[in-house]
GROMACS .gro file of C-alpha atoms in nm:
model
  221
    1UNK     CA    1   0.000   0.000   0.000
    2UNK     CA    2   0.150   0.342  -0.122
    3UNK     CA    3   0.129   0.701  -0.231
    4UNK     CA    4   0.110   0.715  -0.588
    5UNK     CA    5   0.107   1.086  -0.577
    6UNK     CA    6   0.012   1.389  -0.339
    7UNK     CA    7  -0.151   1.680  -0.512
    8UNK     CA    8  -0.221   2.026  -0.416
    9UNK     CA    9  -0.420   2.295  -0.598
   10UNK     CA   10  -0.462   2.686  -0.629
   11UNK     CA   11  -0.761   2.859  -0.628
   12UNK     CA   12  -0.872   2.891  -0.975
   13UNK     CA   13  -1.228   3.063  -1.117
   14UNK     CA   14  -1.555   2.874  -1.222
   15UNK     CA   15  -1.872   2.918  -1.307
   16UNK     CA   16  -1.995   2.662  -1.097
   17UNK     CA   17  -1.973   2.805  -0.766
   18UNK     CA   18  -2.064   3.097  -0.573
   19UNK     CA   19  -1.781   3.124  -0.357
   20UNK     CA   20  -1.591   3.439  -0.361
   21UNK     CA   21  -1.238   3.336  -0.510
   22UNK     CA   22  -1.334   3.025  -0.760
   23UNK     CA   23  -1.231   2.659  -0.658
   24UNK     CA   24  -0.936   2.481  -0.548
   25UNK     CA   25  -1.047   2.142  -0.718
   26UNK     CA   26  -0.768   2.145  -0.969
   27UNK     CA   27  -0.507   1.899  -0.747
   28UNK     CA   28  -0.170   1.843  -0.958
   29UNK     CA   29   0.119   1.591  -0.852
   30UNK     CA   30   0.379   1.761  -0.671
   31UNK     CA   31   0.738   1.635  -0.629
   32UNK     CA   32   0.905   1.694  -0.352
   33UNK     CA   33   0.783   1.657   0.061
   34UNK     CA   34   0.473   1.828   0.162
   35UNK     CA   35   0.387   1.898   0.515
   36UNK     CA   36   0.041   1.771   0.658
   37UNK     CA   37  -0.051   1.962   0.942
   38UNK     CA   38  -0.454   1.977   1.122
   39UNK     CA   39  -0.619   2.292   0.947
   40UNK     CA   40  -0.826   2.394   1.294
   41UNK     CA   41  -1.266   2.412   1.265
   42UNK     CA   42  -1.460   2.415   0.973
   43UNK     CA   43  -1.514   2.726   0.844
   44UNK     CA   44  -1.177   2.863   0.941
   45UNK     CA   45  -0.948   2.587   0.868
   46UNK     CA   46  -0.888   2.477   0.499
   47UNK     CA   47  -0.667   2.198   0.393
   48UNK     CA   48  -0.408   2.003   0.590
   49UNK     CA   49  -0.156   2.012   0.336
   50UNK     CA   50   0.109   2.281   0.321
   51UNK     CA   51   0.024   2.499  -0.056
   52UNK     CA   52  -0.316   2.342  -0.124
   53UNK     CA   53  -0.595   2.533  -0.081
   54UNK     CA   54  -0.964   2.512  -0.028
   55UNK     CA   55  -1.142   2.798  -0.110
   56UNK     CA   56  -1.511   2.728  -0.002
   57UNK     CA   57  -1.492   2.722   0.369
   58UNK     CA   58  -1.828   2.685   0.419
   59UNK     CA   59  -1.859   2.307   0.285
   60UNK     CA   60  -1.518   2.197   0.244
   61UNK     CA   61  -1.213   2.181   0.450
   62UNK     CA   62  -1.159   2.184   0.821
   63UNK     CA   63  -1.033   1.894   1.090
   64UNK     CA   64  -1.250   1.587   0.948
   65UNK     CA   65  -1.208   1.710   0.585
   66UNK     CA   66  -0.850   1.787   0.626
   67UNK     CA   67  -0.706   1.522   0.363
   68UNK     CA   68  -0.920   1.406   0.074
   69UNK     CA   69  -0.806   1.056  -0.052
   70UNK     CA   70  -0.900   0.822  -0.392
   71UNK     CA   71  -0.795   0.500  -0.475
   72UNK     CA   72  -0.675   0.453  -0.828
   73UNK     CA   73  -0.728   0.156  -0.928
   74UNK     CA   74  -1.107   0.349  -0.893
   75UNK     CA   75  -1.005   0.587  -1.106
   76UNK     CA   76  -0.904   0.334  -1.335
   77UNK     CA   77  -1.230   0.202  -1.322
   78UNK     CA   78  -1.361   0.542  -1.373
   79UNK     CA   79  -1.125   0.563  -1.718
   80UNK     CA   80  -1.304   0.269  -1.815
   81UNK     CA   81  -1.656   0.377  -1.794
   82UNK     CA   82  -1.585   0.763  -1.933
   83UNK     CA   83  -1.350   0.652  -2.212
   84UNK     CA   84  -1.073   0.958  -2.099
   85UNK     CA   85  -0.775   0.937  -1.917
   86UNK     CA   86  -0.778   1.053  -1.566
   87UNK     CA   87  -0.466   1.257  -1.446
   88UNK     CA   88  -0.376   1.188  -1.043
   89UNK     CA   89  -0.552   1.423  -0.822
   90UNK     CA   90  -0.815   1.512  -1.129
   91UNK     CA   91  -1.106   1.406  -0.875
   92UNK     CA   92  -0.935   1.712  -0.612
   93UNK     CA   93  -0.773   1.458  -0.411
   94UNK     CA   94  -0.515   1.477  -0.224
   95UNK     CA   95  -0.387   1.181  -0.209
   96UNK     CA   96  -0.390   0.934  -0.463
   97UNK     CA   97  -0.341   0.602  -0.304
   98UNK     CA   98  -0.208   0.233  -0.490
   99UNK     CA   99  -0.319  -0.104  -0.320
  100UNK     CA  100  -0.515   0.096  -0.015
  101UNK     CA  101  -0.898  -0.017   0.075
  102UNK     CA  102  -1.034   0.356   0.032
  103UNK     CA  103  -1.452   0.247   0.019
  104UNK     CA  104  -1.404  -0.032   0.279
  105UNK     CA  105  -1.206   0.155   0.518
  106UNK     CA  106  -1.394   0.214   0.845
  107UNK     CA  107  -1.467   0.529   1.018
  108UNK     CA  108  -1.178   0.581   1.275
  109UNK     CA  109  -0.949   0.335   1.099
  110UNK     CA  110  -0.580   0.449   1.099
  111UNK     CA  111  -0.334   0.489   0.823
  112UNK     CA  112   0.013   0.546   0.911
  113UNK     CA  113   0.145   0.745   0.569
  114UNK     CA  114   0.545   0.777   0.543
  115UNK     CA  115   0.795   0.768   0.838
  116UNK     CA  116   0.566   1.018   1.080
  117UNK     CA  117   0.212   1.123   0.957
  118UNK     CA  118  -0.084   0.927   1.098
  119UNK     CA  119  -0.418   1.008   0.982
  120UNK     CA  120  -0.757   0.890   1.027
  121UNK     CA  121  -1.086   0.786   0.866
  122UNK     CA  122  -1.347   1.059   0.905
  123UNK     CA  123  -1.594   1.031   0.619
  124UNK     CA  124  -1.693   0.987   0.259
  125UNK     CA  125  -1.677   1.282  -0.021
  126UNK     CA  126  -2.020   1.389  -0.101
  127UNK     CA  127  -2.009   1.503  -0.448
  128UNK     CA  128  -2.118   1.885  -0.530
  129UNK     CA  129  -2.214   2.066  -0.825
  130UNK     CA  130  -1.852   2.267  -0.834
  131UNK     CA  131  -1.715   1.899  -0.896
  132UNK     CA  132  -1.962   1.801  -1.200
  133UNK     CA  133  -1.891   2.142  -1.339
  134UNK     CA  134  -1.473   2.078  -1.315
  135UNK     CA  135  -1.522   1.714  -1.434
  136UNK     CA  136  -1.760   1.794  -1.724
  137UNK     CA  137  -1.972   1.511  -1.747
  138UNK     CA  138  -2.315   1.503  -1.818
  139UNK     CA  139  -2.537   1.351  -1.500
  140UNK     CA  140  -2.209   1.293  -1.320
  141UNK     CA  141  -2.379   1.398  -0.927
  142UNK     CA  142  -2.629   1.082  -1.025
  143UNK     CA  143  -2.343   0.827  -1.158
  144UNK     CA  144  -2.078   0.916  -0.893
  145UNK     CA  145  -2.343   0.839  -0.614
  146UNK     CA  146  -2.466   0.529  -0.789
  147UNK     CA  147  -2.098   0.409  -0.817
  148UNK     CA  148  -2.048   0.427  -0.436
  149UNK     CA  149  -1.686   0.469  -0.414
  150UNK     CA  150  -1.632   0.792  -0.307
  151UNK     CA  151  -1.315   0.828  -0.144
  152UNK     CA  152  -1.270   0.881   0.211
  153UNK     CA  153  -1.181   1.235   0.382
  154UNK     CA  154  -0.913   1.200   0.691
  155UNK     CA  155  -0.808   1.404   1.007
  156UNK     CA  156  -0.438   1.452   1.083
  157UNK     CA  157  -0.408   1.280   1.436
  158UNK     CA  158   0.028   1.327   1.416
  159UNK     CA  159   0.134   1.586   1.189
  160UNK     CA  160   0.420   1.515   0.905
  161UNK     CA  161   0.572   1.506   0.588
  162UNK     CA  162   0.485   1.313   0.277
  163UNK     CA  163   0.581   1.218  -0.072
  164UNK     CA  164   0.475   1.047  -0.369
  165UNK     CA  165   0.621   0.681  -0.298
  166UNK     CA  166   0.555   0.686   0.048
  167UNK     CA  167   0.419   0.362   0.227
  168UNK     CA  168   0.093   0.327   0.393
  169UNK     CA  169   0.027   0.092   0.621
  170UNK     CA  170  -0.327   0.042   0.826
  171UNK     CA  171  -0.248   0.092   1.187
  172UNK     CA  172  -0.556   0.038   1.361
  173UNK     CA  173  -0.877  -0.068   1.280
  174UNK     CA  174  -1.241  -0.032   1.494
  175UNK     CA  175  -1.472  -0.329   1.555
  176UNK     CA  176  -1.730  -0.160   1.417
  177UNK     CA  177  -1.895  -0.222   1.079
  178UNK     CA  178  -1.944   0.168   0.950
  179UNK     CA  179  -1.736   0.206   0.629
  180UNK     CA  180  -1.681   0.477   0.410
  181UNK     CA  181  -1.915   0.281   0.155
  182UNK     CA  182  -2.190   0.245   0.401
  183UNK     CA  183  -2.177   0.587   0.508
  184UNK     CA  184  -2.164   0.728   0.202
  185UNK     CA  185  -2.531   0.569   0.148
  186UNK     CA  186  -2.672   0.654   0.467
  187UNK     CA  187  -2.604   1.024   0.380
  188UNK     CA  188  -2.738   0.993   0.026
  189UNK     CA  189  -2.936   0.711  -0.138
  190UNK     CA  190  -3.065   0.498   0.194
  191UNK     CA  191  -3.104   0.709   0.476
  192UNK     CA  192  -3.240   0.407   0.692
  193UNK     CA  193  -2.902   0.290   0.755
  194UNK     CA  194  -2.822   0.662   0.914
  195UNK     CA  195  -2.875   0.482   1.313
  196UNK     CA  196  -2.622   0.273   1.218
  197UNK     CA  197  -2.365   0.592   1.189
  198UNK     CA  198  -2.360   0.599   1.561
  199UNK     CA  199  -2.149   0.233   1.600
  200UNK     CA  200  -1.825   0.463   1.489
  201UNK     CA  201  -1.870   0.614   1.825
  202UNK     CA  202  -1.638   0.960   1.863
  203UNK     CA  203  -1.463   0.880   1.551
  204UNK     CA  204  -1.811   1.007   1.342
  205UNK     CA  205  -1.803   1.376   1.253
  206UNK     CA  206  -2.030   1.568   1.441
  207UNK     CA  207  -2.190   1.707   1.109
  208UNK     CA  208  -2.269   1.338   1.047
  209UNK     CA  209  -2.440   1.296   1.412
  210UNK     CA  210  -2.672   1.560   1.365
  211UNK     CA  211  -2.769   1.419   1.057
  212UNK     CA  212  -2.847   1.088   1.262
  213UNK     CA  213  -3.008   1.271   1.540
  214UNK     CA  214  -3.229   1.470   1.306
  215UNK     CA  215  -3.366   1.158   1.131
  216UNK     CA  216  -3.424   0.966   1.436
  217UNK     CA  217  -3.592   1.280   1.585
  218UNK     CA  218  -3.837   1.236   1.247
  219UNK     CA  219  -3.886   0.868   1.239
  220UNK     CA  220  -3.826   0.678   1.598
  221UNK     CA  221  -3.504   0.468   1.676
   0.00000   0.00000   0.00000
């Protein structure tokens, strides 16, 4: 299990947002070490990697969106489907990961990334309309969400530096049974598995609990 790549992007302008200063979806492989670092709250903190940026506060960055990471053999899947290549870090991840269980990793789960850097399993990427605009395909909200694999955000637990290369190995790994696939449903397409958010315990966002709490508030436990 490795780092294929690490990518960082600059804000850039679109069309398909209305945040003040464009996007910072356009990730591109960098080369040398970059330092990972916890950004602070949503809302003030952006990205946790050193010269990446996230411009739109309000729904992206913070301490359980601090690293954004896709698998590629998904991406090679994805190549397959769209008939185009697919650069590293074209989705706006960060990392770009070889041989790594991205949609079966479970919330909390552990990755130990290079000599120092540990990170951990906060959540799945739900897709947004800045990220059909950037990608350019037609329906591509509705596909990416029937697909299910939607990579898995991660908090920085011990800060450090990382290249492309760099090992990853699975540290720890919760007795629970909430994935990044299964979440990813419960917060889109089947919002009857939402209860079952609350086996990950303090390692669920607490965006993600209120979501639970709300819908249990609506329809019983």
């Amino acid at each position: 299990m490795k780092l294929l790549t690490v990518n960082v992007g600059r804000p850039a302008p679109t069309d398909h947002t209305d945040a003040p200063g464009g996007t910072g979806i356009d990730k591109r492989p960098v080369a040398g070490p970059v330092t990972v670092t916890a950004p602070g709250p949503k809302g003030s903190g952006g990205s946790g990697l050193a010269g990446d940026t996230v411009v739109d506060l309000r729904h992206h960055g913070g301490d359980d969106q601090a690293v954004y990471a896709y698998a590629r053999e998904d991406l090679d899947d994805w190549e397959r489907e769209l008939g185009r290549e697919l650069a590293n870090g074209v989705f706006g991840e960060n990392l770009t990961t070889s041989g790594v269980e991205v949609t079966g990793a479970r919330i909390g789960e552990r990755w130990r990334v290079g000599p120092r850097l540990l990170l951990e399993v906060s959540g799945p990427r739900i897709p947004c309309r800045t990220f059909q605009g950037w990608l350019g395909e037609h329906g591509w909200l509705r596909r990416f969400t029937r697909a299910g694999v939607p990579g898995a955000y991660l908090r920085v637990i011990e800060p450090g530096e990382i290249r492309a290369g760099d090992g990853v190995e699975r540290v720890h790994r919760p007795d629970h049974e909430v994935t990044i696939g299964l979440m990813f449903q419960a917060l889109t397409t089947r919002r009857e598995l939402l209860p079952r958010l609350l086996d990950a315990d303090r390692a669920l966002p607490e965006e993600a609990r209120r979501r639970v709490v709300k819908y249990l508030e609506r329809h019983g436990s």
